[in-house]
Amino acid sequence: MILPKFELYRPRSVDEALGIARGLPGDFDYVAGGTDLLQNYKNRLNAKPHVISLTDIEEMKTVTPDRIGGLVRLSDLEGHPLIRERYPAIAQAASQVASPLVRESATVGGNILVETRCFYFNQTFFWRQAKGFCLKADGDVCLVVPQKEICYATYSGDIAPVLLVLDASFVLRGLEGDRTIRAREFFQPDGIRKHVMKKGEIITHIEIPEESADLRAAYQKLRLRDSFDYPVLGVAAAVRRQNGTVDDMSIVVNAVSWTPLLFDEVTKGARGESLTDELIDQISADIQDRCQPVKNTYLSPPYRKKMIGVYVKRVLREIAGG
C-alpha cells in the first residue's frame, strides 16, 4: 500500500515541534519510529494532512538511572547495560517487541502510545469497506460490541505494563506547558480516547522512582507468531520481598482490554505471605476470574481467559525462582 499525501516537518527540539504544531492550519500527528503510525496510514486509518517527525530531537534520547527518553530506540533499551542491570524487566519487554529490525526503529514513547488494535480495525481500506466501517475509523458503530459509545479496540503496547508495575511516571510537554502523570493513571477505558494526553502533547521522558530498583519484575507475552506479532495477552509483575515474605506486589494483565489492567485488590492480600506455589495458584485463579476478553482478535475469548491464569503463574514463578 502507498502512503497518503501529507506535509512532513523535521524539528530539532521539543519547543520547535510544539511551535510547528501550534501554527498548523489542519490536524496532525507526531511520528517517531513510524513502525505503528505509518502502517496505519497505509491502510488509511485516520491519516492526517500534517506529520511532525520527532526523530531529530536529541534531548529525548537519553537514559539515566531514573529516566528514559521518549525517543530511545527499543533496540538500545534492550541492550543498554544500565537498564539491564537496574530494570531488567524493561529490557525483557523491549526484547519481545516485534522483530529485531522493527526494534531498530521503534521508540519507547511510540510503544507506549501504540494505537489500540482490533480485528475489525487493523485491516486494509478495501477490507473495511466491504465489511462495514467501525466506530474507530470511518463508521459509527463498534463491530465487537455493537453500540455507538465505546470502542472495544485493545491496548497492545509491551513496555507500558512493566512501567506500571514499577510505578513509573510519564513527563508530558504540550501547548499548555509541562505535566507529570503516573503511568497507572495515564490510560483511559476506551479504544478511541486511549489516554489522558491532550492534543499536541509529547512524552518527553519516563521517570522511574529510585525505590523501584529494589523490585524483582518480569514480563511475558502470548502472540500468534513469536517472531513478530503484537501481544494478544501480556502479563507484567513486580515483587519486593523482605525476610522471605512479600512486602509489595503489582500485577498487570495487558492486551485483553482497552487499557493495561492492574490488580491491586488481589495482590494486597499477598503481603506478609511467602511466594509459594499455593499462593501463586490462588492469585492467578483470582485474576483469571476477574478478566473477560472480548472477540476482537484471532484467538477466542475463552482461550485468552484461560491463558491469563497460565501466564500469571509463569511470571510469578519466574520471579519466585529468580
mmCIF file of C-alpha atoms in Angstrom:
data_model
loop_
_atom_site.group_PDB
_atom_site.id
_atom_site.type_symbol
_atom_site.label_atom_id
_atom_site.label_comp_id
_atom_site.label_asym_id
_atom_site.label_seq_id
_atom_site.Cartn_x
_atom_site.Cartn_y
_atom_site.Cartn_z
ATOM 1 C CA MET A 1 0.000 0.000 0.000
ATOM 2 C CA ILE A 2 1.137 3.546 -0.812
ATOM 3 C CA LEU A 3 1.209 6.202 1.887
ATOM 4 C CA PRO A 4 -1.354 9.014 1.545
ATOM 5 C CA LYS A 5 -0.074 12.526 0.920
ATOM 6 C CA PHE A 6 0.913 14.608 3.946
ATOM 7 C CA GLU A 7 3.211 17.509 4.783
ATOM 8 C CA LEU A 8 6.259 16.395 6.810
ATOM 9 C CA TYR A 9 8.078 18.607 9.338
ATOM 10 C CA ARG A 10 11.501 17.874 10.949
ATOM 11 C CA PRO A 11 12.013 19.948 14.134
ATOM 12 C CA ARG A 12 15.227 19.633 16.171
ATOM 13 C CA SER A 13 13.831 20.404 19.617
ATOM 14 C CA VAL A 14 10.653 19.818 21.597
ATOM 15 C CA ASP A 15 9.945 23.550 21.667
ATOM 16 C CA GLU A 16 10.308 23.756 17.885
ATOM 17 C CA ALA A 17 7.945 20.787 17.452
ATOM 18 C CA LEU A 18 5.344 22.467 19.655
ATOM 19 C CA GLY A 19 5.760 25.720 17.727
ATOM 20 C CA ILE A 20 5.051 23.906 14.465
ATOM 21 C CA ALA A 21 2.035 22.150 15.995
ATOM 22 C CA ARG A 22 0.664 25.450 17.271
ATOM 23 C CA GLY A 23 0.809 27.058 13.825
ATOM 24 C CA LEU A 24 -0.581 24.269 11.638
ATOM 25 C CA PRO A 25 -3.849 25.008 9.806
ATOM 26 C CA GLY A 26 -5.112 21.406 9.982
ATOM 27 C CA ASP A 27 -4.928 18.252 12.081
ATOM 28 C CA PHE A 28 -1.593 16.493 12.596
ATOM 29 C CA ASP A 29 0.217 13.511 14.091
ATOM 30 C CA TYR A 30 3.635 13.178 15.655
ATOM 31 C CA VAL A 31 5.798 10.352 14.339
ATOM 32 C CA ALA A 32 8.912 8.826 15.903
ATOM 33 C CA GLY A 33 9.983 5.409 14.592
ATOM 34 C CA GLY A 34 6.820 5.177 12.497
ATOM 35 C CA THR A 35 6.525 1.399 12.886
ATOM 36 C CA ASP A 36 2.907 1.708 14.035
ATOM 37 C CA LEU A 37 1.685 5.002 12.585
ATOM 38 C CA LEU A 38 2.933 4.528 9.029
ATOM 39 C CA GLN A 39 1.397 1.077 8.616
ATOM 40 C CA ASN A 40 -1.907 2.558 9.781
ATOM 41 C CA TYR A 41 -1.536 5.412 7.294
ATOM 42 C CA LYS A 42 -1.025 2.877 4.502
ATOM 43 C CA ASN A 43 -4.357 1.308 5.499
ATOM 44 C CA ARG A 44 -5.954 4.796 5.505
ATOM 45 C CA LEU A 45 -6.633 4.575 9.232
ATOM 46 C CA ASN A 46 -7.248 8.127 10.470
ATOM 47 C CA ALA A 47 -4.418 9.663 8.420
ATOM 48 C CA LYS A 48 -3.715 13.384 8.977
ATOM 49 C CA PRO A 49 -2.621 16.059 6.446
ATOM 50 C CA HIS A 50 0.403 17.081 8.576
ATOM 51 C CA VAL A 51 3.027 14.870 10.267
ATOM 52 C CA ILE A 52 5.679 16.208 12.653
ATOM 53 C CA SER A 53 8.721 13.928 12.910
ATOM 54 C CA LEU A 54 10.425 13.848 16.319
ATOM 55 C CA THR A 55 13.374 11.789 15.080
ATOM 56 C CA ASP A 56 15.965 14.621 15.219
ATOM 57 C CA ILE A 57 15.233 15.718 18.809
ATOM 58 C CA GLU A 58 18.380 14.624 20.673
ATOM 59 C CA GLU A 59 17.160 15.777 24.103
ATOM 60 C CA MET A 60 14.638 12.896 24.110
ATOM 61 C CA LYS A 61 17.221 10.139 23.559
ATOM 62 C CA THR A 62 18.973 9.973 26.949
ATOM 63 C CA VAL A 63 18.993 7.172 29.535
ATOM 64 C CA THR A 64 19.924 7.724 33.210
ATOM 65 C CA PRO A 65 19.303 5.599 36.338
ATOM 66 C CA ASP A 66 15.882 7.177 36.853
ATOM 67 C CA ARG A 67 14.984 8.498 33.401
ATOM 68 C CA ILE A 68 14.341 7.086 29.912
ATOM 69 C CA GLY A 69 13.889 9.466 26.994
ATOM 70 C CA GLY A 70 10.776 9.072 24.878
ATOM 71 C CA LEU A 71 12.851 8.648 21.689
ATOM 72 C CA VAL A 72 15.150 5.893 22.974
ATOM 73 C CA ARG A 73 15.087 3.065 20.429
ATOM 74 C CA LEU A 74 13.816 -0.265 21.703
ATOM 75 C CA SER A 75 16.960 -1.960 20.409
ATOM 76 C CA ASP A 76 19.059 0.428 22.527
ATOM 77 C CA LEU A 77 16.802 -0.112 25.536
ATOM 78 C CA GLU A 78 17.024 -3.880 25.136
ATOM 79 C CA GLY A 79 20.811 -3.862 25.256
ATOM 80 C CA HIS A 80 21.505 -0.862 27.499
ATOM 81 C CA PRO A 81 23.788 -2.014 30.369
ATOM 82 C CA LEU A 82 22.194 0.376 32.883
ATOM 83 C CA ILE A 83 18.657 -0.826 32.068
ATOM 84 C CA ARG A 84 19.682 -4.494 32.024
ATOM 85 C CA GLU A 85 21.256 -4.136 35.469
ATOM 86 C CA ARG A 86 18.749 -1.837 37.170
ATOM 87 C CA TYR A 87 15.443 -2.658 35.419
ATOM 88 C CA PRO A 88 15.923 -5.974 33.580
ATOM 89 C CA ALA A 89 12.153 -6.405 33.087
ATOM 90 C CA ILE A 90 12.119 -3.298 30.855
ATOM 91 C CA ALA A 91 14.875 -4.788 28.706
ATOM 92 C CA GLN A 92 12.984 -8.095 28.745
ATOM 93 C CA ALA A 93 9.790 -6.437 27.471
ATOM 94 C CA ALA A 94 11.677 -4.430 24.836
ATOM 95 C CA SER A 95 13.304 -7.613 23.520
ATOM 96 C CA GLN A 96 9.852 -9.121 22.866
ATOM 97 C CA VAL A 97 8.515 -6.267 20.712
ATOM 98 C CA ALA A 98 8.038 -7.303 17.071
ATOM 99 C CA SER A 99 11.336 -8.211 15.374
ATOM 100 C CA PRO A 100 14.973 -7.016 15.662
ATOM 101 C CA LEU A 101 14.554 -4.886 12.534
ATOM 102 C CA VAL A 102 11.447 -3.152 13.925
ATOM 103 C CA ARG A 103 13.171 -2.541 17.271
ATOM 104 C CA GLU A 104 15.927 -0.649 15.453
ATOM 105 C CA SER A 105 13.320 1.989 14.530
ATOM 106 C CA ALA A 106 10.603 1.735 17.197
ATOM 107 C CA THR A 107 10.842 4.022 20.251
ATOM 108 C CA VAL A 108 9.807 3.821 23.880
ATOM 109 C CA GLY A 109 7.290 6.646 23.554
ATOM 110 C CA GLY A 110 5.870 5.162 20.373
ATOM 111 C CA ASN A 111 5.347 1.800 22.041
ATOM 112 C CA ILE A 112 3.592 3.424 24.988
ATOM 113 C CA LEU A 113 1.313 5.277 22.563
ATOM 114 C CA VAL A 114 0.809 2.371 20.162
ATOM 115 C CA GLU A 115 -2.620 2.503 18.524
ATOM 116 C CA THR A 116 -5.215 0.229 20.099
ATOM 117 C CA ARG A 117 -5.833 -2.840 17.972
ATOM 118 C CA CYS A 118 -8.881 -4.786 16.816
ATOM 119 C CA PHE A 119 -9.654 -7.453 14.210
ATOM 120 C CA TYR A 120 -12.142 -5.057 12.556
ATOM 121 C CA PHE A 121 -9.827 -2.010 12.650
ATOM 122 C CA ASN A 122 -6.386 -3.263 11.581
ATOM 123 C CA GLN A 123 -7.343 -4.114 8.019
ATOM 124 C CA THR A 124 -6.960 -2.517 4.601
ATOM 125 C CA PHE A 125 -9.392 0.156 3.474
ATOM 126 C CA PHE A 126 -10.955 -2.247 0.961
ATOM 127 C CA TRP A 127 -11.477 -4.960 3.632
ATOM 128 C CA ARG A 128 -13.116 -2.462 5.974
ATOM 129 C CA GLN A 129 -15.241 -1.005 3.192
ATOM 130 C CA ALA A 130 -16.547 -4.484 2.299
ATOM 131 C CA LYS A 131 -17.267 -5.415 5.931
ATOM 132 C CA GLY A 132 -18.558 -2.023 7.011
ATOM 133 C CA PHE A 133 -16.525 0.641 8.791
ATOM 134 C CA CYS A 134 -16.170 0.554 12.582
ATOM 135 C CA LEU A 135 -16.519 3.208 15.277
ATOM 136 C CA LYS A 136 -12.741 3.750 15.410
ATOM 137 C CA ALA A 137 -12.348 4.597 11.718
ATOM 138 C CA ASP A 138 -14.966 5.962 9.297
ATOM 139 C CA GLY A 139 -18.001 4.289 10.935
ATOM 140 C CA ASP A 140 -20.359 4.969 13.836
ATOM 141 C CA VAL A 141 -20.861 1.511 15.415
ATOM 142 C CA CYS A 142 -18.408 -0.750 17.264
ATOM 143 C CA LEU A 143 -18.380 -4.118 15.496
ATOM 144 C CA VAL A 144 -17.097 -6.027 18.558
ATOM 145 C CA VAL A 145 -19.872 -4.996 20.955
ATOM 146 C CA PRO A 146 -22.442 -3.250 18.744
ATOM 147 C CA GLN A 147 -23.158 0.231 20.154
ATOM 148 C CA LYS A 148 -22.090 3.800 19.393
ATOM 149 C CA GLU A 149 -20.463 4.972 22.628
ATOM 150 C CA ILE A 150 -17.312 2.913 23.340
ATOM 151 C CA CYS A 151 -14.635 1.398 21.094
ATOM 152 C CA TYR A 152 -13.508 -2.066 22.223
ATOM 153 C CA ALA A 153 -10.099 -1.998 20.499
ATOM 154 C CA THR A 154 -7.387 -3.426 22.770
ATOM 155 C CA TYR A 155 -4.262 -1.767 24.115
ATOM 156 C CA SER A 156 -1.239 -3.785 22.921
ATOM 157 C CA GLY A 157 1.957 -1.981 23.940
ATOM 158 C CA ASP A 158 4.628 -4.126 25.623
ATOM 159 C CA ILE A 159 6.614 -1.531 27.591
ATOM 160 C CA ALA A 160 3.767 0.170 29.492
ATOM 161 C CA PRO A 161 2.740 -2.878 31.611
ATOM 162 C CA VAL A 162 6.254 -3.077 33.062
ATOM 163 C CA LEU A 163 6.321 0.677 33.683
ATOM 164 C CA LEU A 164 3.019 0.364 35.563
ATOM 165 C CA VAL A 165 4.302 -2.315 37.949
ATOM 166 C CA LEU A 166 7.459 -0.230 38.504
ATOM 167 C CA ASP A 167 5.237 2.798 39.316
ATOM 168 C CA ALA A 168 6.837 4.963 36.628
ATOM 169 C CA SER A 169 5.529 8.361 35.520
ATOM 170 C CA PHE A 170 5.279 9.983 32.086
ATOM 171 C CA VAL A 171 6.521 13.552 31.695
ATOM 172 C CA LEU A 172 4.476 15.410 29.069
ATOM 173 C CA ARG A 173 5.194 18.727 27.357
ATOM 174 C CA GLY A 174 2.444 20.365 25.362
ATOM 175 C CA LEU A 175 0.903 23.572 24.128
ATOM 176 C CA GLU A 176 -0.259 24.394 27.672
ATOM 177 C CA GLY A 177 3.003 23.550 29.453
ATOM 178 C CA ASP A 178 4.526 20.563 31.240
ATOM 179 C CA ARG A 179 2.899 17.993 33.499
ATOM 180 C CA THR A 180 3.728 14.594 35.007
ATOM 181 C CA ILE A 181 1.241 11.702 35.022
ATOM 182 C CA ARG A 182 1.676 8.408 36.851
ATOM 183 C CA ALA A 183 1.633 5.508 34.398
ATOM 184 C CA ARG A 184 -1.156 3.963 36.499
ATOM 185 C CA GLU A 185 -3.362 6.993 35.816
ATOM 186 C CA PHE A 186 -2.433 7.532 32.164
ATOM 187 C CA PHE A 187 -4.704 5.152 30.231
ATOM 188 C CA GLN A 188 -8.436 5.628 29.591
ATOM 189 C CA PRO A 189 -11.010 2.811 29.133
ATOM 190 C CA ASP A 190 -11.954 3.480 25.519
ATOM 191 C CA GLY A 191 -10.173 2.327 22.378
ATOM 192 C CA ILE A 192 -10.532 5.795 20.840
ATOM 193 C CA ARG A 193 -9.763 8.105 23.797
ATOM 194 C CA LYS A 194 -6.993 5.713 24.992
ATOM 195 C CA HIS A 195 -5.181 8.030 27.406
ATOM 196 C CA VAL A 196 -5.219 11.405 29.155
ATOM 197 C CA MET A 197 -2.872 13.196 26.736
ATOM 198 C CA LYS A 198 -4.093 16.427 25.217
ATOM 199 C CA LYS A 199 -3.692 17.252 21.532
ATOM 200 C CA GLY A 200 -0.130 18.348 20.839
ATOM 201 C CA GLU A 201 1.440 16.824 23.959
ATOM 202 C CA ILE A 202 4.656 14.802 23.713
ATOM 203 C CA ILE A 203 6.036 12.197 26.134
ATOM 204 C CA THR A 204 9.491 13.723 26.575
ATOM 205 C CA HIS A 205 10.683 11.085 29.044
ATOM 206 C CA ILE A 206 9.730 8.470 31.608
ATOM 207 C CA GLU A 207 10.704 8.770 35.271
ATOM 208 C CA ILE A 208 11.151 5.696 37.486
ATOM 209 C CA PRO A 209 11.260 6.003 41.303
ATOM 210 C CA GLU A 210 14.584 5.050 42.877
ATOM 211 C CA GLU A 211 12.910 2.500 45.155
ATOM 212 C CA SER A 212 11.587 0.585 42.138
ATOM 213 C CA ALA A 213 15.114 -0.718 41.531
ATOM 214 C CA ASP A 214 14.549 -2.990 44.553
ATOM 215 C CA LEU A 215 11.612 -4.736 42.850
ATOM 216 C CA ARG A 216 12.079 -8.050 41.066
ATOM 217 C CA ALA A 217 9.966 -7.809 37.918
ATOM 218 C CA ALA A 218 9.239 -9.850 34.793
ATOM 219 C CA TYR A 219 7.153 -9.744 31.629
ATOM 220 C CA GLN A 220 5.830 -12.472 29.332
ATOM 221 C CA LYS A 221 3.501 -12.306 26.346
ATOM 222 C CA LEU A 222 1.351 -14.544 24.174
ATOM 223 C CA ARG A 223 1.155 -13.891 20.421
ATOM 224 C CA LEU A 224 0.346 -15.811 17.275
ATOM 225 C CA ARG A 225 3.896 -15.605 15.893
ATOM 226 C CA ASP A 226 6.698 -15.255 18.410
ATOM 227 C CA SER A 227 8.905 -13.728 15.748
ATOM 228 C CA PHE A 228 6.826 -10.626 15.106
ATOM 229 C CA ASP A 229 3.239 -10.166 16.333
ATOM 230 C CA TYR A 230 1.630 -7.789 18.782
ATOM 231 C CA PRO A 231 0.578 -9.434 22.057
ATOM 232 C CA VAL A 232 -2.868 -10.981 22.382
ATOM 233 C CA LEU A 233 -2.017 -11.301 26.079
ATOM 234 C CA GLY A 234 0.778 -9.908 28.204
ATOM 235 C CA VAL A 235 1.500 -10.160 31.934
ATOM 236 C CA ALA A 236 3.897 -7.986 33.936
ATOM 237 C CA ALA A 237 4.553 -8.415 37.645
ATOM 238 C CA ALA A 238 6.852 -6.872 40.248
ATOM 239 C CA VAL A 239 7.523 -8.184 43.735
ATOM 240 C CA ARG A 240 9.529 -6.841 46.660
ATOM 241 C CA ARG A 241 10.347 -9.419 49.319
ATOM 242 C CA GLN A 242 11.604 -8.816 52.844
ATOM 243 C CA ASN A 243 12.693 -11.568 55.231
ATOM 244 C CA GLY A 244 11.342 -14.195 52.864
ATOM 245 C CA THR A 245 7.809 -12.783 52.562
ATOM 246 C CA VAL A 246 6.076 -10.477 50.102
ATOM 247 C CA ASP A 247 6.386 -6.815 51.082
ATOM 248 C CA ASP A 248 4.852 -5.432 47.877
ATOM 249 C CA MET A 249 3.397 -6.927 44.691
ATOM 250 C CA SER A 250 1.899 -5.499 41.497
ATOM 251 C CA ILE A 251 0.460 -7.407 38.541
ATOM 252 C CA VAL A 252 -0.716 -6.014 35.204
ATOM 253 C CA VAL A 253 -2.599 -8.022 32.577
ATOM 254 C CA ASN A 254 -2.263 -6.490 29.136
ATOM 255 C CA ALA A 255 -3.792 -6.822 25.653
ATOM 256 C CA VAL A 256 -7.164 -8.122 26.850
ATOM 257 C CA SER A 257 -8.894 -4.775 27.407
ATOM 258 C CA TRP A 258 -8.819 -1.085 26.410
ATOM 259 C CA THR A 259 -6.057 -0.471 28.966
ATOM 260 C CA PRO A 260 -3.450 -2.445 30.885
ATOM 261 C CA LEU A 261 -5.347 -3.917 33.861
ATOM 262 C CA LEU A 262 -3.979 -3.525 37.407
ATOM 263 C CA PHE A 263 -4.992 -5.957 40.160
ATOM 264 C CA ASP A 264 -4.011 -4.211 43.387
ATOM 265 C CA GLU A 265 -7.119 -5.541 45.115
ATOM 266 C CA VAL A 266 -5.826 -9.076 44.520
ATOM 267 C CA THR A 267 -2.142 -8.570 45.225
ATOM 268 C CA LYS A 268 -2.580 -6.677 48.502
ATOM 269 C CA GLY A 269 -3.637 -9.966 50.066
ATOM 270 C CA ALA A 270 -0.187 -11.399 49.318
ATOM 271 C CA ARG A 271 1.638 -9.014 51.651
ATOM 272 C CA GLY A 272 3.287 -10.831 54.522
ATOM 273 C CA GLU A 273 2.927 -14.192 52.757
ATOM 274 C CA SER A 274 5.600 -16.449 51.293
ATOM 275 C CA LEU A 275 5.583 -16.624 47.493
ATOM 276 C CA THR A 276 4.689 -20.313 47.389
ATOM 277 C CA ASP A 277 3.127 -22.300 44.559
ATOM 278 C CA GLU A 278 -0.145 -22.312 46.510
ATOM 279 C CA LEU A 279 -0.201 -18.507 46.741
ATOM 280 C CA ILE A 280 0.713 -18.183 43.059
ATOM 281 C CA ASP A 281 -2.108 -20.559 42.074
ATOM 282 C CA GLN A 282 -4.580 -18.606 44.186
ATOM 283 C CA ILE A 283 -3.569 -15.224 42.735
ATOM 284 C CA SER A 284 -3.602 -16.471 39.141
ATOM 285 C CA ALA A 285 -7.050 -18.050 39.521
ATOM 286 C CA ASP A 286 -8.449 -14.865 41.091
ATOM 287 C CA ILE A 287 -7.083 -12.647 38.314
ATOM 288 C CA GLN A 288 -8.287 -15.029 35.606
ATOM 289 C CA ASP A 289 -11.808 -14.930 37.060
ATOM 290 C CA ARG A 290 -11.830 -11.124 37.005
ATOM 291 C CA CYS A 291 -10.870 -10.805 33.308
ATOM 292 C CA GLN A 292 -13.320 -11.013 30.428
ATOM 293 C CA PRO A 293 -11.682 -10.702 26.988
ATOM 294 C CA VAL A 294 -13.917 -9.931 24.010
ATOM 295 C CA LYS A 295 -13.829 -11.216 20.443
ATOM 296 C CA ASN A 296 -11.501 -8.674 18.829
ATOM 297 C CA THR A 297 -8.504 -10.879 17.923
ATOM 298 C CA TYR A 298 -7.956 -14.127 16.039
ATOM 299 C CA LEU A 299 -7.826 -16.061 19.333
ATOM 300 C CA SER A 300 -11.095 -16.849 21.115
ATOM 301 C CA PRO A 301 -12.043 -15.101 24.376
ATOM 302 C CA PRO A 302 -12.260 -18.425 26.349
ATOM 303 C CA TYR A 303 -8.726 -19.364 25.276
ATOM 304 C CA ARG A 304 -7.296 -15.948 26.145
ATOM 305 C CA LYS A 305 -9.076 -16.037 29.506
ATOM 306 C CA LYS A 306 -7.565 -19.439 30.283
ATOM 307 C CA MET A 307 -4.117 -18.221 29.256
ATOM 308 C CA ILE A 308 -4.356 -15.287 31.682
ATOM 309 C CA GLY A 309 -4.126 -17.716 34.584
ATOM 310 C CA VAL A 310 -1.321 -19.636 32.897
ATOM 311 C CA TYR A 311 0.788 -16.545 32.206
ATOM 312 C CA VAL A 312 0.291 -15.023 35.662
ATOM 313 C CA LYS A 313 1.636 -18.296 37.097
ATOM 314 C CA ARG A 314 4.593 -18.290 34.716
ATOM 315 C CA VAL A 315 5.598 -14.708 35.533
ATOM 316 C CA LEU A 316 5.263 -15.124 39.305
ATOM 317 C CA ARG A 317 7.205 -18.386 39.217
ATOM 318 C CA GLU A 318 9.918 -16.683 37.186
ATOM 319 C CA ILE A 319 10.142 -14.000 39.860
ATOM 320 C CA ALA A 320 9.994 -16.528 42.731
ATOM 321 C CA GLY A 321 12.777 -18.593 41.233
ATOM 322 C CA GLY A 322 14.859 -15.647 40.075
#
